[in-house]
Amino acid sequence: MEGGFGSEFGAAGGGAGGKLDPGLIMEQVKVQIAVANAQELLQRMTDKCFRKCIGKPGSSLDNSEQKCIAMCMDRYMDAWNTVSRAYNSRLQRERANM
Amino acid sequence: MEASSPAGLSATDPQLQHFIEVETQKQRFQQLVHQMTELCWEKCMDKPGPKLDSRAETCFVNCVERFIDTSQFILNRLEQTQKSKSAFSESLSD
Protein backbone atom coordinates (compact mmCIF):
# COMPACT_ATOMS: atom_id res chain seq x y z
CA MET A 1 0.00 0.00 0.00
CA GLU A 2 2.55 2.57 1.08
CA GLY A 3 4.32 4.12 -1.85
CA GLY A 4 2.10 2.32 -4.34
CA PHE A 5 -0.45 5.07 -4.52
CA GLY A 6 2.01 7.86 -5.13
CA SER A 7 4.09 6.05 -7.70
CA GLU A 8 1.18 4.73 -9.74
CA PHE A 9 -0.59 8.04 -9.54
CA GLY A 10 2.51 9.69 -10.86
CA ALA A 11 2.83 7.20 -13.68
CA ALA A 12 -0.78 7.73 -14.71
CA GLY A 13 -0.56 11.49 -14.49
CA GLY A 14 2.76 12.16 -16.15
CA GLY A 15 3.60 9.01 -18.10
CA ALA A 16 2.15 9.77 -21.51
CA GLY A 17 4.21 12.77 -22.54
CA GLY A 18 3.14 14.82 -19.52
CA LYS A 19 -0.51 14.69 -20.56
CA LEU A 20 -3.04 13.85 -17.84
CA ASP A 21 -5.58 11.17 -18.50
CA PRO A 22 -8.45 11.62 -16.02
CA GLY A 23 -10.08 8.38 -17.17
CA LEU A 24 -6.96 6.39 -16.41
CA ILE A 25 -6.50 8.12 -13.07
CA MET A 26 -10.09 7.37 -12.10
CA GLU A 27 -9.70 3.72 -13.05
CA GLN A 28 -6.54 3.43 -10.96
CA VAL A 29 -8.06 5.22 -7.99
CA LYS A 30 -11.02 2.82 -8.12
CA VAL A 31 -8.68 -0.16 -8.09
CA GLN A 32 -6.69 1.29 -5.18
CA ILE A 33 -9.90 1.88 -3.20
CA ALA A 34 -11.09 -1.67 -3.85
CA VAL A 35 -7.73 -3.07 -2.71
CA ALA A 36 -7.76 -0.92 0.43
CA ASN A 37 -11.29 -2.06 1.30
CA ALA A 38 -10.43 -5.71 0.76
CA GLN A 39 -7.38 -5.34 3.02
CA GLU A 40 -9.45 -3.62 5.67
CA LEU A 41 -12.01 -6.43 5.61
CA LEU A 42 -9.34 -9.13 5.60
CA GLN A 43 -7.54 -7.64 8.57
CA ARG A 44 -10.65 -7.20 10.72
CA MET A 45 -12.06 -10.59 9.73
CA THR A 46 -8.77 -12.34 10.58
CA ASP A 47 -8.68 -10.61 13.94
CA LYS A 48 -12.30 -11.48 14.83
CA CYS A 49 -12.20 -15.10 13.64
CA PHE A 50 -8.86 -15.75 15.29
CA ARG A 51 -10.37 -14.62 18.58
CA LYS A 52 -13.50 -16.74 18.10
CA CYS A 53 -11.92 -19.93 16.79
CA ILE A 54 -8.41 -20.30 18.17
CA GLY A 55 -8.75 -20.94 21.89
CA LYS A 56 -5.29 -22.22 22.53
CA PRO A 57 -2.91 -22.14 19.56
CA GLY A 58 -1.77 -25.73 18.91
CA SER A 59 0.91 -27.20 16.67
CA SER A 60 -1.32 -26.88 13.62
CA LEU A 61 -4.65 -25.43 12.52
CA ASP A 62 -6.80 -28.48 13.22
CA ASN A 63 -9.96 -29.54 11.44
CA SER A 64 -12.45 -28.10 13.88
CA GLU A 65 -10.60 -24.79 13.92
CA GLN A 66 -10.66 -24.64 10.13
CA LYS A 67 -14.40 -25.37 10.13
CA CYS A 68 -14.94 -22.65 12.72
CA ILE A 69 -12.90 -20.13 10.73
CA ALA A 70 -14.80 -20.91 7.53
CA MET A 71 -18.13 -20.44 9.30
CA CYS A 72 -16.89 -17.31 11.04
CA MET A 73 -15.83 -15.78 7.71
CA ASP A 74 -19.29 -16.36 6.23
CA ARG A 75 -21.00 -14.90 9.28
CA TYR A 76 -18.68 -11.90 9.27
CA MET A 77 -19.65 -11.20 5.67
CA ASP A 78 -23.34 -11.57 6.63
CA ALA A 79 -22.77 -9.14 9.48
CA TRP A 80 -20.97 -6.69 7.19
CA ASN A 81 -23.83 -6.76 4.70
CA THR A 82 -26.45 -6.40 7.44
CA VAL A 83 -24.63 -3.40 8.91
CA SER A 84 -24.22 -1.86 5.48
CA ARG A 85 -27.94 -2.24 4.74
CA ALA A 86 -28.97 -0.89 8.16
CA TYR A 87 -26.68 2.14 7.83
CA ASN A 88 -27.88 2.78 4.31
CA SER A 89 -31.56 2.70 5.29
CA ARG A 90 -30.83 5.02 8.22
CA LEU A 91 -29.21 7.50 5.83
CA GLN A 92 -32.21 7.28 3.47
CA ARG A 93 -34.60 7.91 6.37
CA GLU A 94 -32.62 10.91 7.58
CA ARG A 95 -32.44 12.33 4.08
CA ALA A 96 -36.22 11.96 3.73
CA ASN A 97 -36.73 13.82 7.02
CA MET A 98 -34.57 16.79 6.09
CA MET B 1 -1.01 12.97 -0.06
CA GLU B 2 0.45 15.23 -2.71
CA ALA B 3 -1.40 18.42 -1.96
CA SER B 4 -0.54 20.21 -5.16
CA SER B 5 -1.41 17.69 -7.84
CA PRO B 6 -4.96 16.68 -6.84
CA ALA B 7 -5.88 20.33 -6.37
CA GLY B 8 -4.40 21.16 -9.74
CA LEU B 9 -6.29 18.33 -11.36
CA SER B 10 -9.63 19.16 -9.82
CA ALA B 11 -9.33 22.78 -10.82
CA THR B 12 -8.87 21.84 -14.47
CA ASP B 13 -11.26 18.93 -14.59
CA PRO B 14 -14.76 19.18 -13.07
CA GLN B 15 -15.44 15.57 -14.02
CA LEU B 16 -12.47 14.45 -11.95
CA GLN B 17 -13.46 16.72 -9.10
CA HIS B 18 -16.92 15.20 -9.06
CA PHE B 19 -15.41 11.72 -9.16
CA ILE B 20 -13.23 12.48 -6.13
CA GLU B 21 -16.16 13.89 -4.17
CA VAL B 22 -18.31 10.82 -4.88
CA GLU B 23 -15.52 8.36 -4.08
CA THR B 24 -14.64 10.18 -0.86
CA GLN B 25 -18.26 9.99 0.22
CA LYS B 26 -18.45 6.29 -0.65
CA GLN B 27 -15.23 5.65 1.22
CA ARG B 28 -16.55 7.37 4.37
CA PHE B 29 -19.58 5.12 4.22
CA GLN B 30 -17.46 1.98 3.77
CA GLN B 31 -15.12 2.96 6.57
CA LEU B 32 -17.98 3.39 9.01
CA VAL B 33 -19.45 0.04 7.92
CA HIS B 34 -16.10 -1.62 8.70
CA GLN B 35 -15.98 0.09 12.09
CA MET B 36 -19.57 -0.69 13.06
CA THR B 37 -19.34 -4.30 11.88
CA GLU B 38 -16.34 -4.82 14.14
CA LEU B 39 -18.01 -3.11 17.08
CA CYS B 40 -21.38 -4.84 16.70
CA TRP B 41 -19.73 -8.22 16.11
CA GLU B 42 -18.45 -8.01 19.68
CA LYS B 43 -21.91 -7.18 20.99
CA CYS B 44 -24.06 -9.48 18.87
CA MET B 45 -22.08 -12.61 17.97
CA ASP B 46 -21.58 -15.43 20.46
CA LYS B 47 -20.49 -18.38 18.39
CA PRO B 48 -20.66 -18.21 14.59
CA GLY B 49 -23.28 -20.77 13.49
CA PRO B 50 -24.21 -22.16 10.08
CA LYS B 51 -26.30 -19.07 9.39
CA LEU B 52 -26.89 -15.62 10.81
CA ASP B 53 -29.99 -16.16 12.97
CA SER B 54 -32.74 -13.57 13.21
CA ARG B 55 -31.86 -12.67 16.79
CA ALA B 56 -28.31 -11.75 15.77
CA GLU B 57 -29.56 -9.89 12.71
CA THR B 58 -31.92 -7.79 14.85
CA CYS B 59 -29.06 -7.13 17.23
CA PHE B 60 -26.85 -5.88 14.37
CA VAL B 61 -29.55 -3.57 13.06
CA ASN B 62 -30.23 -2.16 16.55
CA CYS B 63 -26.51 -1.84 17.15
CA VAL B 64 -26.08 0.30 14.03
CA GLU B 65 -29.07 2.48 14.93
CA ARG B 66 -27.92 3.03 18.52
CA PHE B 67 -24.33 3.69 17.45
CA ILE B 68 -25.50 6.49 15.14
CA ASP B 69 -27.85 7.77 17.88
CA THR B 70 -24.94 7.82 20.30
CA SER B 71 -22.75 9.70 17.88
CA GLN B 72 -25.49 12.26 17.23
CA PHE B 73 -26.30 12.60 20.93
CA ILE B 74 -22.67 13.30 21.78
CA LEU B 75 -22.36 15.79 18.95
CA ASN B 76 -25.52 17.61 20.05
CA ARG B 77 -24.52 17.65 23.71
CA LEU B 78 -21.06 18.98 22.90
CA GLU B 79 -22.65 21.68 20.79
CA GLN B 80 -24.99 22.58 23.65
CA THR B 81 -22.19 22.79 26.20
CA GLN B 82 -20.10 24.85 23.78
CA LYS B 83 -23.03 27.24 23.33
CA SER B 84 -23.70 27.67 27.04
CA LYS B 85 -19.98 28.04 27.68
CA SER B 86 -19.59 30.80 25.11
CA ALA B 87 -22.78 32.46 26.40
CA PHE B 88 -21.26 32.32 29.85
CA SER B 89 -17.95 33.84 28.79
CA GLU B 90 -19.81 36.53 26.81
CA SER B 91 -21.80 37.49 29.88
CA LEU B 92 -18.55 37.59 31.82
CA SER B 93 -16.92 39.95 29.37
CA ASP B 94 -19.94 42.28 29.37
PDB file of C-alpha atoms in Angstrom:
ATOM      1  CA  MET A   1       0.000   0.000   0.000  1.00  0.00           C
ATOM      2  CA  GLU A   2       2.547   2.569   1.082  1.00  0.00           C
ATOM      3  CA  GLY A   3       4.315   4.119  -1.851  1.00  0.00           C
ATOM      4  CA  GLY A   4       2.100   2.316  -4.343  1.00  0.00           C
ATOM      5  CA  PHE A   5      -0.453   5.066  -4.524  1.00  0.00           C
ATOM      6  CA  GLY A   6       2.014   7.858  -5.130  1.00  0.00           C
ATOM      7  CA  SER A   7       4.086   6.046  -7.696  1.00  0.00           C
ATOM      8  CA  GLU A   8       1.179   4.731  -9.739  1.00  0.00           C
ATOM      9  CA  PHE A   9      -0.593   8.039  -9.536  1.00  0.00           C
ATOM     10  CA  GLY A  10       2.512   9.690 -10.857  1.00  0.00           C
ATOM     11  CA  ALA A  11       2.830   7.199 -13.681  1.00  0.00           C
ATOM     12  CA  ALA A  12      -0.776   7.729 -14.709  1.00  0.00           C
ATOM     13  CA  GLY A  13      -0.556  11.485 -14.488  1.00  0.00           C
ATOM     14  CA  GLY A  14       2.756  12.159 -16.154  1.00  0.00           C
ATOM     15  CA  GLY A  15       3.605   9.013 -18.100  1.00  0.00           C
ATOM     16  CA  ALA A  16       2.146   9.771 -21.508  1.00  0.00           C
ATOM     17  CA  GLY A  17       4.215  12.769 -22.542  1.00  0.00           C
ATOM     18  CA  GLY A  18       3.139  14.817 -19.524  1.00  0.00           C
ATOM     19  CA  LYS A  19      -0.513  14.692 -20.563  1.00  0.00           C
ATOM     20  CA  LEU A  20      -3.044  13.849 -17.841  1.00  0.00           C
ATOM     21  CA  ASP A  21      -5.576  11.171 -18.505  1.00  0.00           C
ATOM     22  CA  PRO A  22      -8.447  11.618 -16.022  1.00  0.00           C
ATOM     23  CA  GLY A  23     -10.081   8.376 -17.171  1.00  0.00           C
ATOM     24  CA  LEU A  24      -6.959   6.390 -16.408  1.00  0.00           C
ATOM     25  CA  ILE A  25      -6.497   8.121 -13.069  1.00  0.00           C
ATOM     26  CA  MET A  26     -10.094   7.371 -12.099  1.00  0.00           C
ATOM     27  CA  GLU A  27      -9.701   3.720 -13.046  1.00  0.00           C
ATOM     28  CA  GLN A  28      -6.540   3.427 -10.962  1.00  0.00           C
ATOM     29  CA  VAL A  29      -8.056   5.219  -7.988  1.00  0.00           C
ATOM     30  CA  LYS A  30     -11.021   2.823  -8.119  1.00  0.00           C
ATOM     31  CA  VAL A  31      -8.675  -0.159  -8.088  1.00  0.00           C
ATOM     32  CA  GLN A  32      -6.691   1.292  -5.176  1.00  0.00           C
ATOM     33  CA  ILE A  33      -9.897   1.879  -3.196  1.00  0.00           C
ATOM     34  CA  ALA A  34     -11.093  -1.669  -3.849  1.00  0.00           C
ATOM     35  CA  VAL A  35      -7.730  -3.067  -2.709  1.00  0.00           C
ATOM     36  CA  ALA A  36      -7.763  -0.917   0.426  1.00  0.00           C
ATOM     37  CA  ASN A  37     -11.292  -2.062   1.297  1.00  0.00           C
ATOM     38  CA  ALA A  38     -10.426  -5.710   0.756  1.00  0.00           C
ATOM     39  CA  GLN A  39      -7.384  -5.337   3.016  1.00  0.00           C
ATOM     40  CA  GLU A  40      -9.448  -3.625   5.675  1.00  0.00           C
ATOM     41  CA  LEU A  41     -12.013  -6.432   5.613  1.00  0.00           C
ATOM     42  CA  LEU A  42      -9.339  -9.135   5.604  1.00  0.00           C
ATOM     43  CA  GLN A  43      -7.543  -7.637   8.569  1.00  0.00           C
ATOM     44  CA  ARG A  44     -10.654  -7.199  10.715  1.00  0.00           C
ATOM     45  CA  MET A  45     -12.060 -10.587   9.730  1.00  0.00           C
ATOM     46  CA  THR A  46      -8.774 -12.335  10.581  1.00  0.00           C
ATOM     47  CA  ASP A  47      -8.678 -10.613  13.944  1.00  0.00           C
ATOM     48  CA  LYS A  48     -12.299 -11.483  14.826  1.00  0.00           C
ATOM     49  CA  CYS A  49     -12.199 -15.097  13.638  1.00  0.00           C
ATOM     50  CA  PHE A  50      -8.860 -15.754  15.291  1.00  0.00           C
ATOM     51  CA  ARG A  51     -10.370 -14.617  18.582  1.00  0.00           C
ATOM     52  CA  LYS A  52     -13.496 -16.744  18.104  1.00  0.00           C
ATOM     53  CA  CYS A  53     -11.920 -19.928  16.788  1.00  0.00           C
ATOM     54  CA  ILE A  54      -8.414 -20.297  18.173  1.00  0.00           C
ATOM     55  CA  GLY A  55      -8.751 -20.942  21.891  1.00  0.00           C
ATOM     56  CA  LYS A  56      -5.286 -22.220  22.526  1.00  0.00           C
ATOM     57  CA  PRO A  57      -2.906 -22.142  19.562  1.00  0.00           C
ATOM     58  CA  GLY A  58      -1.772 -25.729  18.906  1.00  0.00           C
ATOM     59  CA  SER A  59       0.912 -27.199  16.672  1.00  0.00           C
ATOM     60  CA  SER A  60      -1.320 -26.882  13.623  1.00  0.00           C
ATOM     61  CA  LEU A  61      -4.649 -25.431  12.523  1.00  0.00           C
ATOM     62  CA  ASP A  62      -6.800 -28.479  13.224  1.00  0.00           C
ATOM     63  CA  ASN A  63      -9.956 -29.541  11.438  1.00  0.00           C
ATOM     64  CA  SER A  64     -12.454 -28.099  13.879  1.00  0.00           C
ATOM     65  CA  GLU A  65     -10.597 -24.793  13.921  1.00  0.00           C
ATOM     66  CA  GLN A  66     -10.665 -24.639  10.127  1.00  0.00           C
ATOM     67  CA  LYS A  67     -14.401 -25.365  10.131  1.00  0.00           C
ATOM     68  CA  CYS A  68     -14.941 -22.654  12.725  1.00  0.00           C
ATOM     69  CA  ILE A  69     -12.902 -20.128  10.726  1.00  0.00           C
ATOM     70  CA  ALA A  70     -14.800 -20.909   7.526  1.00  0.00           C
ATOM     71  CA  MET A  71     -18.128 -20.438   9.299  1.00  0.00           C
ATOM     72  CA  CYS A  72     -16.889 -17.306  11.045  1.00  0.00           C
ATOM     73  CA  MET A  73     -15.825 -15.778   7.707  1.00  0.00           C
ATOM     74  CA  ASP A  74     -19.286 -16.356   6.226  1.00  0.00           C
ATOM     75  CA  ARG A  75     -21.002 -14.902   9.284  1.00  0.00           C
ATOM     76  CA  TYR A  76     -18.678 -11.902   9.274  1.00  0.00           C
ATOM     77  CA  MET A  77     -19.650 -11.204   5.666  1.00  0.00           C
ATOM     78  CA  ASP A  78     -23.340 -11.566   6.630  1.00  0.00           C
ATOM     79  CA  ALA A  79     -22.769  -9.141   9.482  1.00  0.00           C
ATOM     80  CA  TRP A  80     -20.967  -6.689   7.188  1.00  0.00           C
ATOM     81  CA  ASN A  81     -23.825  -6.760   4.703  1.00  0.00           C
ATOM     82  CA  THR A  82     -26.453  -6.401   7.444  1.00  0.00           C
ATOM     83  CA  VAL A  83     -24.633  -3.402   8.912  1.00  0.00           C
ATOM     84  CA  SER A  84     -24.215  -1.858   5.477  1.00  0.00           C
ATOM     85  CA  ARG A  85     -27.941  -2.242   4.742  1.00  0.00           C
ATOM     86  CA  ALA A  86     -28.967  -0.886   8.164  1.00  0.00           C
ATOM     87  CA  TYR A  87     -26.676   2.142   7.829  1.00  0.00           C
ATOM     88  CA  ASN A  88     -27.884   2.782   4.306  1.00  0.00           C
ATOM     89  CA  SER A  89     -31.562   2.701   5.289  1.00  0.00           C
ATOM     90  CA  ARG A  90     -30.834   5.024   8.221  1.00  0.00           C
ATOM     91  CA  LEU A  91     -29.211   7.495   5.828  1.00  0.00           C
ATOM     92  CA  GLN A  92     -32.206   7.278   3.472  1.00  0.00           C
ATOM     93  CA  ARG A  93     -34.600   7.915   6.366  1.00  0.00           C
ATOM     94  CA  GLU A  94     -32.622  10.914   7.576  1.00  0.00           C
ATOM     95  CA  ARG A  95     -32.443  12.333   4.082  1.00  0.00           C
ATOM     96  CA  ALA A  96     -36.221  11.958   3.731  1.00  0.00           C
ATOM     97  CA  ASN A  97     -36.728  13.823   7.023  1.00  0.00           C
ATOM     98  CA  MET A  98     -34.574  16.785   6.085  1.00  0.00           C
TER      99      MET A  98
ATOM    100  CA  MET B   1      -1.013  12.975  -0.061  1.00  0.00           C
ATOM    101  CA  GLU B   2       0.455  15.230  -2.710  1.00  0.00           C
ATOM    102  CA  ALA B   3      -1.395  18.416  -1.958  1.00  0.00           C
ATOM    103  CA  SER B   4      -0.535  20.210  -5.156  1.00  0.00           C
ATOM    104  CA  SER B   5      -1.414  17.693  -7.838  1.00  0.00           C
ATOM    105  CA  PRO B   6      -4.964  16.681  -6.840  1.00  0.00           C
ATOM    106  CA  ALA B   7      -5.883  20.331  -6.368  1.00  0.00           C
ATOM    107  CA  GLY B   8      -4.401  21.159  -9.741  1.00  0.00           C
ATOM    108  CA  LEU B   9      -6.290  18.335 -11.356  1.00  0.00           C
ATOM    109  CA  SER B  10      -9.633  19.156  -9.819  1.00  0.00           C
ATOM    110  CA  ALA B  11      -9.334  22.785 -10.821  1.00  0.00           C
ATOM    111  CA  THR B  12      -8.869  21.836 -14.472  1.00  0.00           C
ATOM    112  CA  ASP B  13     -11.259  18.931 -14.590  1.00  0.00           C
ATOM    113  CA  PRO B  14     -14.760  19.178 -13.070  1.00  0.00           C
ATOM    114  CA  GLN B  15     -15.443  15.566 -14.018  1.00  0.00           C
ATOM    115  CA  LEU B  16     -12.471  14.447 -11.951  1.00  0.00           C
ATOM    116  CA  GLN B  17     -13.457  16.722  -9.101  1.00  0.00           C
ATOM    117  CA  HIS B  18     -16.919  15.197  -9.057  1.00  0.00           C
ATOM    118  CA  PHE B  19     -15.406  11.716  -9.155  1.00  0.00           C
ATOM    119  CA  ILE B  20     -13.226  12.480  -6.132  1.00  0.00           C
ATOM    120  CA  GLU B  21     -16.164  13.889  -4.173  1.00  0.00           C
ATOM    121  CA  VAL B  22     -18.310  10.824  -4.884  1.00  0.00           C
ATOM    122  CA  GLU B  23     -15.525   8.362  -4.085  1.00  0.00           C
ATOM    123  CA  THR B  24     -14.635  10.182  -0.856  1.00  0.00           C
ATOM    124  CA  GLN B  25     -18.258   9.987   0.220  1.00  0.00           C
ATOM    125  CA  LYS B  26     -18.453   6.290  -0.647  1.00  0.00           C
ATOM    126  CA  GLN B  27     -15.233   5.650   1.223  1.00  0.00           C
ATOM    127  CA  ARG B  28     -16.546   7.370   4.370  1.00  0.00           C
ATOM    128  CA  PHE B  29     -19.576   5.122   4.221  1.00  0.00           C
ATOM    129  CA  GLN B  30     -17.457   1.985   3.772  1.00  0.00           C
ATOM    130  CA  GLN B  31     -15.118   2.961   6.566  1.00  0.00           C
ATOM    131  CA  LEU B  32     -17.979   3.388   9.009  1.00  0.00           C
ATOM    132  CA  VAL B  33     -19.447   0.042   7.925  1.00  0.00           C
ATOM    133  CA  HIS B  34     -16.104  -1.619   8.705  1.00  0.00           C
ATOM    134  CA  GLN B  35     -15.981   0.086  12.085  1.00  0.00           C
ATOM    135  CA  MET B  36     -19.573  -0.691  13.061  1.00  0.00           C
ATOM    136  CA  THR B  37     -19.336  -4.298  11.878  1.00  0.00           C
ATOM    137  CA  GLU B  38     -16.339  -4.824  14.141  1.00  0.00           C
ATOM    138  CA  LEU B  39     -18.015  -3.110  17.085  1.00  0.00           C
ATOM    139  CA  CYS B  40     -21.384  -4.841  16.700  1.00  0.00           C
ATOM    140  CA  TRP B  41     -19.729  -8.223  16.105  1.00  0.00           C
ATOM    141  CA  GLU B  42     -18.445  -8.011  19.684  1.00  0.00           C
ATOM    142  CA  LYS B  43     -21.914  -7.176  20.994  1.00  0.00           C
ATOM    143  CA  CYS B  44     -24.059  -9.483  18.867  1.00  0.00           C
ATOM    144  CA  MET B  45     -22.083 -12.605  17.971  1.00  0.00           C
ATOM    145  CA  ASP B  46     -21.576 -15.425  20.463  1.00  0.00           C
ATOM    146  CA  LYS B  47     -20.494 -18.378  18.395  1.00  0.00           C
ATOM    147  CA  PRO B  48     -20.660 -18.208  14.590  1.00  0.00           C
ATOM    148  CA  GLY B  49     -23.279 -20.773  13.489  1.00  0.00           C
ATOM    149  CA  PRO B  50     -24.211 -22.165  10.079  1.00  0.00           C
ATOM    150  CA  LYS B  51     -26.303 -19.070   9.393  1.00  0.00           C
ATOM    151  CA  LEU B  52     -26.891 -15.617  10.811  1.00  0.00           C
ATOM    152  CA  ASP B  53     -29.986 -16.157  12.973  1.00  0.00           C
ATOM    153  CA  SER B  54     -32.740 -13.568  13.209  1.00  0.00           C
ATOM    154  CA  ARG B  55     -31.856 -12.668  16.787  1.00  0.00           C
ATOM    155  CA  ALA B  56     -28.307 -11.749  15.767  1.00  0.00           C
ATOM    156  CA  GLU B  57     -29.561  -9.894  12.709  1.00  0.00           C
ATOM    157  CA  THR B  58     -31.922  -7.785  14.845  1.00  0.00           C
ATOM    158  CA  CYS B  59     -29.056  -7.130  17.227  1.00  0.00           C
ATOM    159  CA  PHE B  60     -26.845  -5.881  14.368  1.00  0.00           C
ATOM    160  CA  VAL B  61     -29.546  -3.565  13.056  1.00  0.00           C
ATOM    161  CA  ASN B  62     -30.233  -2.155  16.554  1.00  0.00           C
ATOM    162  CA  CYS B  63     -26.506  -1.837  17.146  1.00  0.00           C
ATOM    163  CA  VAL B  64     -26.076   0.303  14.030  1.00  0.00           C
ATOM    164  CA  GLU B  65     -29.073   2.476  14.926  1.00  0.00           C
ATOM    165  CA  ARG B  66     -27.919   3.025  18.516  1.00  0.00           C
ATOM    166  CA  PHE B  67     -24.332   3.695  17.446  1.00  0.00           C
ATOM    167  CA  ILE B  68     -25.504   6.486  15.144  1.00  0.00           C
ATOM    168  CA  ASP B  69     -27.854   7.771  17.882  1.00  0.00           C
ATOM    169  CA  THR B  70     -24.936   7.819  20.301  1.00  0.00           C
ATOM    170  CA  SER B  71     -22.750   9.695  17.876  1.00  0.00           C
ATOM    171  CA  GLN B  72     -25.485  12.263  17.231  1.00  0.00           C
ATOM    172  CA  PHE B  73     -26.301  12.600  20.931  1.00  0.00           C
ATOM    173  CA  ILE B  74     -22.665  13.297  21.776  1.00  0.00           C
ATOM    174  CA  LEU B  75     -22.362  15.794  18.953  1.00  0.00           C
ATOM    175  CA  ASN B  76     -25.521  17.613  20.052  1.00  0.00           C
ATOM    176  CA  ARG B  77     -24.522  17.654  23.705  1.00  0.00           C
ATOM    177  CA  LEU B  78     -21.056  18.976  22.901  1.00  0.00           C
ATOM    178  CA  GLU B  79     -22.652  21.683  20.788  1.00  0.00           C
ATOM    179  CA  GLN B  80     -24.985  22.577  23.654  1.00  0.00           C
ATOM    180  CA  THR B  81     -22.195  22.786  26.200  1.00  0.00           C
ATOM    181  CA  GLN B  82     -20.104  24.845  23.781  1.00  0.00           C
ATOM    182  CA  LYS B  83     -23.031  27.239  23.330  1.00  0.00           C
ATOM    183  CA  SER B  84     -23.703  27.667  27.041  1.00  0.00           C
ATOM    184  CA  LYS B  85     -19.985  28.039  27.679  1.00  0.00           C
ATOM    185  CA  SER B  86     -19.589  30.802  25.110  1.00  0.00           C
ATOM    186  CA  ALA B  87     -22.780  32.464  26.396  1.00  0.00           C
ATOM    187  CA  PHE B  88     -21.263  32.325  29.847  1.00  0.00           C
ATOM    188  CA  SER B  89     -17.950  33.836  28.788  1.00  0.00           C
ATOM    189  CA  GLU B  90     -19.805  36.534  26.809  1.00  0.00           C
ATOM    190  CA  SER B  91     -21.797  37.494  29.882  1.00  0.00           C
ATOM    191  CA  LEU B  92     -18.551  37.588  31.824  1.00  0.00           C
ATOM    192  CA  SER B  93     -16.924  39.950  29.366  1.00  0.00           C
ATOM    193  CA  ASP B  94     -19.941  42.282  29.369  1.00  0.00           C
TER     194      ASP B  94
END
